[in-house]
XYZ file of C-alpha atoms in Angstrom:
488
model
C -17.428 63.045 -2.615
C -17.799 61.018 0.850
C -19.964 58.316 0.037
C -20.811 58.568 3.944
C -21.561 61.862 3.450
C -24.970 63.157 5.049
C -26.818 65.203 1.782
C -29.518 67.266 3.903
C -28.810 70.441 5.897
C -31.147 70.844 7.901
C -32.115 72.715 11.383
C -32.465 70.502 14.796
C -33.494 71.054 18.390
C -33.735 69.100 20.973
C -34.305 70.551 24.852
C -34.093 66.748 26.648
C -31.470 64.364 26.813
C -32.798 60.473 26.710
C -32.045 60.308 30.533
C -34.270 63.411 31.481
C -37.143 61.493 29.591
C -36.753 58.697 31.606
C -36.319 60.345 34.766
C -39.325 62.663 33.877
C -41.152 59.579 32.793
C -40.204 57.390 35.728
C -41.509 60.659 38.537
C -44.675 60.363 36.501
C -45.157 57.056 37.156
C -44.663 57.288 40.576
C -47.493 60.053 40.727
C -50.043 57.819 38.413
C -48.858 54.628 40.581
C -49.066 56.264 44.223
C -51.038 59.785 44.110
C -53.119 58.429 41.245
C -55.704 60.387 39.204
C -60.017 61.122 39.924
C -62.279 60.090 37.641
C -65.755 61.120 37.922
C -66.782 58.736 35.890
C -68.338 55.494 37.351
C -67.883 53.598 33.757
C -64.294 54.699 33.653
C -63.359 53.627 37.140
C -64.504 50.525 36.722
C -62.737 49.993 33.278
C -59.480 50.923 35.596
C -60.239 48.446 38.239
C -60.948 45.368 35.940
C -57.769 46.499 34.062
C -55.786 46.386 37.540
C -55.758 49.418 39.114
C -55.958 50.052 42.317
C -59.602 52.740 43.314
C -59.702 54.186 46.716
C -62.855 56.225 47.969
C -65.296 56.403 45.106
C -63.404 57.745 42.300
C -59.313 57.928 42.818
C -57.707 55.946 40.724
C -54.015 54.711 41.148
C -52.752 53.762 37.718
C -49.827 50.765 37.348
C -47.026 51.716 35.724
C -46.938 48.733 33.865
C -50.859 49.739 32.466
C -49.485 52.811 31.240
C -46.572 51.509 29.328
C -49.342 48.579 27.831
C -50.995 51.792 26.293
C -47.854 53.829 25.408
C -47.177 50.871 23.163
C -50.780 50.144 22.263
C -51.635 53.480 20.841
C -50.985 54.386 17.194
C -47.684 55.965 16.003
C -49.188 57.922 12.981
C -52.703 58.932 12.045
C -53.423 59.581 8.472
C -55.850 62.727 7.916
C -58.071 63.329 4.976
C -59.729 66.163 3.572
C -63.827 66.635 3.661
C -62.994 64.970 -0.323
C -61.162 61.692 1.119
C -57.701 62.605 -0.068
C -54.687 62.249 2.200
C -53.998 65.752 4.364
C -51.872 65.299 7.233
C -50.183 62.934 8.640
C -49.470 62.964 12.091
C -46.171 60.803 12.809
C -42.539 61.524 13.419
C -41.729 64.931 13.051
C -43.982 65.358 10.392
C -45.334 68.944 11.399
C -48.915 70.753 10.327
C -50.273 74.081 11.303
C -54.165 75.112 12.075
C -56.753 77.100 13.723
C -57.911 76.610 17.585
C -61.293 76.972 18.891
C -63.364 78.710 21.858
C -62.210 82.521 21.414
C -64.746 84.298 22.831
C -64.512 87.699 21.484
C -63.081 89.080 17.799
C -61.333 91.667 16.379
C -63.772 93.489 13.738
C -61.955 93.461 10.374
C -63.833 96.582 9.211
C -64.325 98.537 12.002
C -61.054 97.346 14.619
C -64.100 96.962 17.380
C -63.193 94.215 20.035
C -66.963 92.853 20.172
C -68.454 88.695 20.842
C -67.459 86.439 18.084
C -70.240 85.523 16.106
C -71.245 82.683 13.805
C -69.926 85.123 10.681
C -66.899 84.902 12.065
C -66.350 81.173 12.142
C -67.334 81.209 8.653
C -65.063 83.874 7.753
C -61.965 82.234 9.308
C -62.897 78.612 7.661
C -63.253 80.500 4.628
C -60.068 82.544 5.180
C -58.118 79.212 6.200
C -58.915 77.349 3.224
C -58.022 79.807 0.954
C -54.240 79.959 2.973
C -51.895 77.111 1.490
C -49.755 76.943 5.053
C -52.196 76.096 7.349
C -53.229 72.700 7.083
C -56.546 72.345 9.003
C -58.842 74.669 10.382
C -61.497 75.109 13.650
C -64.039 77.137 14.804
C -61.819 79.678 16.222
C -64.291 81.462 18.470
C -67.485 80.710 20.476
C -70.682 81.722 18.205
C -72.452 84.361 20.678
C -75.316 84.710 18.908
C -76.882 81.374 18.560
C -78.245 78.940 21.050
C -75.529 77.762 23.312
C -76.260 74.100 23.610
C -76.188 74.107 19.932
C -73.661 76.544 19.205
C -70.710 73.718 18.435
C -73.186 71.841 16.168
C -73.692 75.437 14.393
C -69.814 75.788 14.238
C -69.429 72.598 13.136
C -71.978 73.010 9.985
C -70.186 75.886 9.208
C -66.706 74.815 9.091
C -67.887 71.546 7.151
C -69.705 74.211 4.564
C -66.924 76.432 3.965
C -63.478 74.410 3.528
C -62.441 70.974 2.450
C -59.816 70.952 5.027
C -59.197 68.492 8.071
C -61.439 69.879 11.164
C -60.005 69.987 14.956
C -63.391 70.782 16.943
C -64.725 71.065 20.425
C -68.597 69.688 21.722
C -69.708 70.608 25.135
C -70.701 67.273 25.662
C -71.748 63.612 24.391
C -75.200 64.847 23.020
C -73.913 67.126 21.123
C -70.846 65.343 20.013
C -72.836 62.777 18.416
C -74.711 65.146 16.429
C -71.426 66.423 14.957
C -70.121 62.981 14.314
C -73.200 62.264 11.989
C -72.880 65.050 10.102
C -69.100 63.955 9.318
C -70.641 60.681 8.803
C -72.950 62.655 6.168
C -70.647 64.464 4.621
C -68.206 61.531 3.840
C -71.296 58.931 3.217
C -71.593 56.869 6.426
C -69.970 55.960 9.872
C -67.890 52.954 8.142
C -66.262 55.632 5.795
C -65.961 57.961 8.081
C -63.894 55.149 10.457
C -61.588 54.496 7.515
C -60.927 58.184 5.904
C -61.272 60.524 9.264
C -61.379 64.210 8.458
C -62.375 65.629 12.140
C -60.281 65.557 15.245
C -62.125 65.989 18.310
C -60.316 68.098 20.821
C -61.304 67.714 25.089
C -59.297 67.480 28.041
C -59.107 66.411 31.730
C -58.712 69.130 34.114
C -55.929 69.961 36.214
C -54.670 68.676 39.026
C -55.155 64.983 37.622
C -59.038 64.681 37.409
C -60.778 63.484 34.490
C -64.636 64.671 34.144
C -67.235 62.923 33.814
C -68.153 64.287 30.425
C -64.594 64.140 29.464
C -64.481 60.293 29.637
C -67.879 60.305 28.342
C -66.151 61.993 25.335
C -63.440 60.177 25.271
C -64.988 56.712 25.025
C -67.275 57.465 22.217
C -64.367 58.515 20.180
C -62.477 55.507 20.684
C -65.402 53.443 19.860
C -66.114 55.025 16.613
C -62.306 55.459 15.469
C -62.536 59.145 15.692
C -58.971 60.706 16.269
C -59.045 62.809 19.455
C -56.781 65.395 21.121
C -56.777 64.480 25.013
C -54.671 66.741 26.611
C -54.281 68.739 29.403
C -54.030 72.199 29.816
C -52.470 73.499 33.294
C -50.971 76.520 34.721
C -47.631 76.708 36.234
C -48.846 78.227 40.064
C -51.944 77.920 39.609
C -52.939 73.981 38.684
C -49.399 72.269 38.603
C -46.282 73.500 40.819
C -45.295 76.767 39.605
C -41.298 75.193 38.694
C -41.249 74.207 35.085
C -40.269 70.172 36.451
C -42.777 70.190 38.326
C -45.473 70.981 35.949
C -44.035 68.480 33.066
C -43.557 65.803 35.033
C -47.706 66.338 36.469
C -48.972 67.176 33.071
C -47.036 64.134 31.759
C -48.660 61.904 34.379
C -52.558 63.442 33.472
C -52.011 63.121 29.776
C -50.257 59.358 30.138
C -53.501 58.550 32.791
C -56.008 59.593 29.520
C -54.176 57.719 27.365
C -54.662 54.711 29.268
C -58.000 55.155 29.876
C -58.691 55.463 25.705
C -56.253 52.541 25.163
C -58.387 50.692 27.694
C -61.584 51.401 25.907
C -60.535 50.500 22.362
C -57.181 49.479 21.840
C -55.242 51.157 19.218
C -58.046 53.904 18.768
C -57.080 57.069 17.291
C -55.333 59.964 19.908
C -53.121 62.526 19.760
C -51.852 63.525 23.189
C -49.423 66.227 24.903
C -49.710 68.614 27.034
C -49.901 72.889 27.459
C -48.060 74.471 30.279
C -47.973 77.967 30.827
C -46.951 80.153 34.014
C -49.333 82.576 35.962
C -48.190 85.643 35.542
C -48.485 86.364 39.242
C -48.608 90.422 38.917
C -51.633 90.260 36.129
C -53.336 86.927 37.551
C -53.418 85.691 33.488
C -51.418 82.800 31.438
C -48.713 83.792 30.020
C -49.538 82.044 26.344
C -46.858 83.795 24.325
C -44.179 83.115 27.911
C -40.743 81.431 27.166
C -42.162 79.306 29.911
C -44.961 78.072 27.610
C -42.402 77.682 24.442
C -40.082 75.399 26.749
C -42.231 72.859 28.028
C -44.048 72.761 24.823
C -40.557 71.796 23.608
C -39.897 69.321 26.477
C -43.483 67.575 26.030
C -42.470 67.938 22.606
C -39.165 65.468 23.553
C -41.277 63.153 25.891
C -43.900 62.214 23.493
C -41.847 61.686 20.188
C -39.980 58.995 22.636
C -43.280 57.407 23.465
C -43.373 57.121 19.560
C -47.371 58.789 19.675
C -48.880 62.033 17.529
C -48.066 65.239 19.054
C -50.193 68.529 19.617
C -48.953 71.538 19.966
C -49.667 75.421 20.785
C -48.671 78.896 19.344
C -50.302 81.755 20.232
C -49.709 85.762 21.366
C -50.925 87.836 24.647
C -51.040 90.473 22.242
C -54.606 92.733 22.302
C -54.508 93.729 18.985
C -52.557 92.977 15.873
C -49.288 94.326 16.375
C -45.093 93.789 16.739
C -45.820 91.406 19.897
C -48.848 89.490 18.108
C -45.699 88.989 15.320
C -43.322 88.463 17.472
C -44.621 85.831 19.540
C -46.327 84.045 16.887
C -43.187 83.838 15.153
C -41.187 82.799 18.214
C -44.384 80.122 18.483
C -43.962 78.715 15.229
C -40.449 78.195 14.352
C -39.977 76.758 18.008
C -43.132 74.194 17.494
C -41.844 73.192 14.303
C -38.190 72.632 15.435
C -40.092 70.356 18.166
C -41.279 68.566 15.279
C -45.037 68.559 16.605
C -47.554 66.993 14.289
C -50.640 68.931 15.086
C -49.760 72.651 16.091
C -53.218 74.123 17.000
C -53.970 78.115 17.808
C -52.742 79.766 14.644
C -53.964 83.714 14.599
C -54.398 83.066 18.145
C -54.831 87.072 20.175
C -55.411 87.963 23.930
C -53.770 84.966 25.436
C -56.266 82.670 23.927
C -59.215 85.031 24.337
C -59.104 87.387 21.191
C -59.774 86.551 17.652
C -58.606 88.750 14.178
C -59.256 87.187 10.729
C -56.135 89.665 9.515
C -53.901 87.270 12.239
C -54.369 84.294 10.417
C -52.855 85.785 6.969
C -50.271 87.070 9.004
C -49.811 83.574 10.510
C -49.629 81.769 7.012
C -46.478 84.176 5.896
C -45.174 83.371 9.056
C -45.430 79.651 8.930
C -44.537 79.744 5.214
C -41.364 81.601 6.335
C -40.956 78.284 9.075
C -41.493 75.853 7.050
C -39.006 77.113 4.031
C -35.952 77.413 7.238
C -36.742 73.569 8.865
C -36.525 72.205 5.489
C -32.575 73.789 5.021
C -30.690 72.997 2.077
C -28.867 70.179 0.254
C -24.969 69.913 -0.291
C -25.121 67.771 -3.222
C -22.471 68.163 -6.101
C -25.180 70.416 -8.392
C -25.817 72.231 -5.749
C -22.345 73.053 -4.056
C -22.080 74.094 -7.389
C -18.176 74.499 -8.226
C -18.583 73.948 -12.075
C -20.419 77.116 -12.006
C -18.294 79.119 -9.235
C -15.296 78.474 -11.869
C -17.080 79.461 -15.125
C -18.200 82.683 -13.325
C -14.634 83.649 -12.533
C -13.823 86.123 -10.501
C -15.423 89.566 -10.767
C -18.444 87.863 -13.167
C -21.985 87.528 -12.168
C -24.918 84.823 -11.704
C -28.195 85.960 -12.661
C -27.530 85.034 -16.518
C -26.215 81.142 -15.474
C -28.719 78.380 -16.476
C -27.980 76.888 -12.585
C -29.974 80.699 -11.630
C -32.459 79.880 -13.449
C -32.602 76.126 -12.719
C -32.651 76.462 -8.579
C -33.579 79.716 -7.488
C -37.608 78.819 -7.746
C -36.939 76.047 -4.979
C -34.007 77.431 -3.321
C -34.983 80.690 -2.409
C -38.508 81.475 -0.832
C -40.472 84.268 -1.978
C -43.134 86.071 0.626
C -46.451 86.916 -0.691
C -47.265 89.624 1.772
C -43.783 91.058 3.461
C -42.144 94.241 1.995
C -39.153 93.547 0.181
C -39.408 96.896 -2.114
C -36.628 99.878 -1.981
C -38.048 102.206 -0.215
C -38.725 104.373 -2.788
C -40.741 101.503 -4.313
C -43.065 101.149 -0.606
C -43.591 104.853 -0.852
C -45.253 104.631 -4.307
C -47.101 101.949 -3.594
C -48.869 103.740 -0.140
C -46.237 103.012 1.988
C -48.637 100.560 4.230
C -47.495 98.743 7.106
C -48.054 95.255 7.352
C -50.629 95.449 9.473
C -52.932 97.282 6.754
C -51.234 94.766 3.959
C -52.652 91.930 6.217
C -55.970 93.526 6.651
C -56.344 94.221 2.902
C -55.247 91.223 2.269
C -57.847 89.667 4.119
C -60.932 91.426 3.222
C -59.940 90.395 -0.453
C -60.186 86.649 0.435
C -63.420 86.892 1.783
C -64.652 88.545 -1.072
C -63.479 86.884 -3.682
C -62.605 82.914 -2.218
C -65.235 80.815 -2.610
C -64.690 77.782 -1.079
C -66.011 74.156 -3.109
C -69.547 73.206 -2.158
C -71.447 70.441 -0.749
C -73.528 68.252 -2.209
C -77.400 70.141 -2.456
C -78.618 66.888 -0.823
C -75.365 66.911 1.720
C -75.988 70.019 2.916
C -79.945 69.086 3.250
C -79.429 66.395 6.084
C -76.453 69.020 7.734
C -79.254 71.410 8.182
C -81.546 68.093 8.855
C -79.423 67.619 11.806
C -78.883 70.866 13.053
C -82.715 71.203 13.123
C -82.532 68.148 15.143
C -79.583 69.142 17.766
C -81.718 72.662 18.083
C -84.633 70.245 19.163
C -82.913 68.098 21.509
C -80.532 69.875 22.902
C -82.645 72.900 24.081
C -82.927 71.113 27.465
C -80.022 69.795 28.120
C -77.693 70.676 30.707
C -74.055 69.982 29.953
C -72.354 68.253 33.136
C -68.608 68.482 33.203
């Protein structure tokens, strides 16, 4: 065989050529370097100015290019995730890709009843629980707004409960520094202090600035004390085509590229090579229904251009599925599936909003089982196939002979396990086979499916005396935090 001869088969996408990066990259520059960005945050404009930037008024900021391409090269190319244990996770680099939950969805889909009612604190648990127990999703989060506790402590309360009920990596929202801090010393309990906690990181903190090209006050806040403590965060912006960025698809890349390049160089500033993952979502307004258009081709192609951008910058990637869908259904399928295979072509590292319903509004515990086959499907097609000598297979295409058959060959039996990829949940029965079985669609496979999980996983435990300074500190956040106003 050709001793040049390239082995791997495998899928690949791209959506940019190098010259539309650098033109894209070169009109954000010009927007960071002459329109410039706000931030409402006295500290943070004065880390700008002593860095070289130009501040006009109070709180614009207009951002060198060279200053942004210091912290395009300062940042990290790969972060290394751990599990709540300390063993290696994810790692975010390249086109290494990994799948989890999002956060903030503030209603849920009842698994028993089908009744569209406020997410509750059960339900977070339920979907960590749920999440662990899946082996294609990678790392899990809240994914919904606890209605019924306290809400100035509600993120602490999610966070407990996702630390209590899987071992996997955490991606996790605080509504500001206060509470933040409370979160980051319970990781810091869990793992046994601040110093391990620096070195073997198991929680990604997720914020953003807000569109057009401000960063809040709270949002720096946020962003500093990650950087100063080595915790990984996810700064990026989230913007609507006609509505916060121009409503042509150029014209909201090359302004979300400018706001997430303008946070970047305000972490890079604060602690140079800190931790961040960085990005961008971009959806249209659908300007008949006034909503986002989450599961939009729209969305799918400049997550796929962002996608290009970023892995040229050399820097950890987020990334977004998701459905409009209202209930569990062919379009909450569809589009997730659409979603997924078109984030992991992108090669995104971190692809957040798994099970995601109701354009990022609606949760279902049944959509994240659904989400696992799906990504398990994914992830089996991006990894293709090999054209190696045992597996071109000729010696065995010749034995056969014409007319002869396979499934008795010791190369069957050798390959098939690892060749071909077997579905736990779709239907691959004769029909007469379905029938005897129930006949159920695969929406009542998923939701069986589901409620046998959460009866019967049991996720491993913390420590007795672990768990006694998480509810320590929960005690503590429901104590100080009872007055405190959140300012964005």
């Amino acid at each position: 065989m050709n001793s040049g001869f390239k082995n791997q088969c495998m899928p690949s996408y791209r959506l940019l050529t190098e010259e539309q990066i650098q033109e894209i990259h070169r009109a954000s520059l010009e927007i960071l370097e002459t329109g410039g960005v706000r931030v409402l945050n006295a500290e943070g404009v004065e880390l700008l100015r002593a860095a070289g930037c130009r501040v006009k008024g109070q709180d614009l900021v207009l951002i060198p290019n060279w200053l942004v391409e210091e912290a395009i090269r300062s940042a990290p190319s790969r972060i290394t995730m751990y599990s709540r244990e300390g063993a290696e996770a994810m790692r975010l680099e390249g086109r290494n890709i990994h799948f989890g939950l999002g956060t903030d969805l503030i209603k849920t889909c009842d698994l028993k009843t089908g009744e569209v009612r406020p997410t509750r604190l059960q339900d977070v648990i339920n979907a960590a629980r749920v999440a662990d127990h899946a082996s294609d999703i990678d790392f899990i989060a809240s994914y919904g707004l606890a209605n019924d506790v306290a809400t100035n402590t509600m993120y602490v309360e999610c966070a407990r409960a996702l630390m209590e009920n899987s071992t996997k990596p955490i991606f996790f929202t605080a509504g500001g520094l206060e509470d933040l801090q409370i979160v980051a010393a319970m990781a810091a309990a869990v793992v046994g202090g601040e110093e391990r906690l620096r070195e073997r990181p198991f929680l990604i903190h997720y914020s953003e600035p807000t569109a057009p090209r401000t960063h809040s006050y709270n949002a720096v806040r946020k962003l500093f004390f990650c950087a100063d403590r080595g915790i990984p965060i996810c700064y990026t912006p989230g913007d609507i085509m006609g509505g916060s960025t121009p409503t042509t698809l150029a014209g909201g890349i090359v302004q979300a590229t400018a706001e997430a390049l303008s946070g970047l160089v305000l972490h890079q500033l604060r602690a140079k090579g800190a931790p961040i993952i960085t990005g961008f979502v971009l959806a249209p307004l659908d300007m008949r229904k006034g909503t986002m258009g989450y599961g939009a081709p729209e969305t799918r192609l400049t997550n796929s251009a962002f996608a290009d951008i970023f892995h040229y910058y050399g820097l950890p990637i987020w990334s977004t599925v998701g459905s409009d869908a209202q209930c569990l259904d062919a379009q909450a399928a569809m589009e997730h599936s659409m979603a997924t295979l078109l984030a992991a072509l992108d090669g995104a590292n971190l692809i957040h909003d798994v099970g995601y319903l109701g354009g990022g509004l609606l949760s279902h515990p049944a959509a994240l089982v659904m989400c696992n086959e799906i990504i398990a499907f994914v992830k089996r097609f991006v990894r293709g196939f090999d054209l190696t000598p045992e597996k071109m297979a000729l010696d065995v295409i010749r034995q056969v002979g014409s007319g002869g058959q396979y499934m008795t060959q010791a190369h069957t039996r050798d390959h098939f396990r690892e060749e071909i990829w077997s579905p736990q949940l779709l239907n691959r029965d004769a029909p007469e086979a379905w029938a005897k079985k129930g006949g159920l669609s695969f929406e009542d496979v998923l939701v069986r499916r589901t409620l046998e999980i959460l009866e019967t996983h049991q996720p491993r435990p913390l420590a007795d005396d672990v768990r006694q300074r998480l509810d320590d500190l929960v005690a503590r956040a429901r104590e100080e935090l009872a007055g405190i106003q959140f300012v964005s």
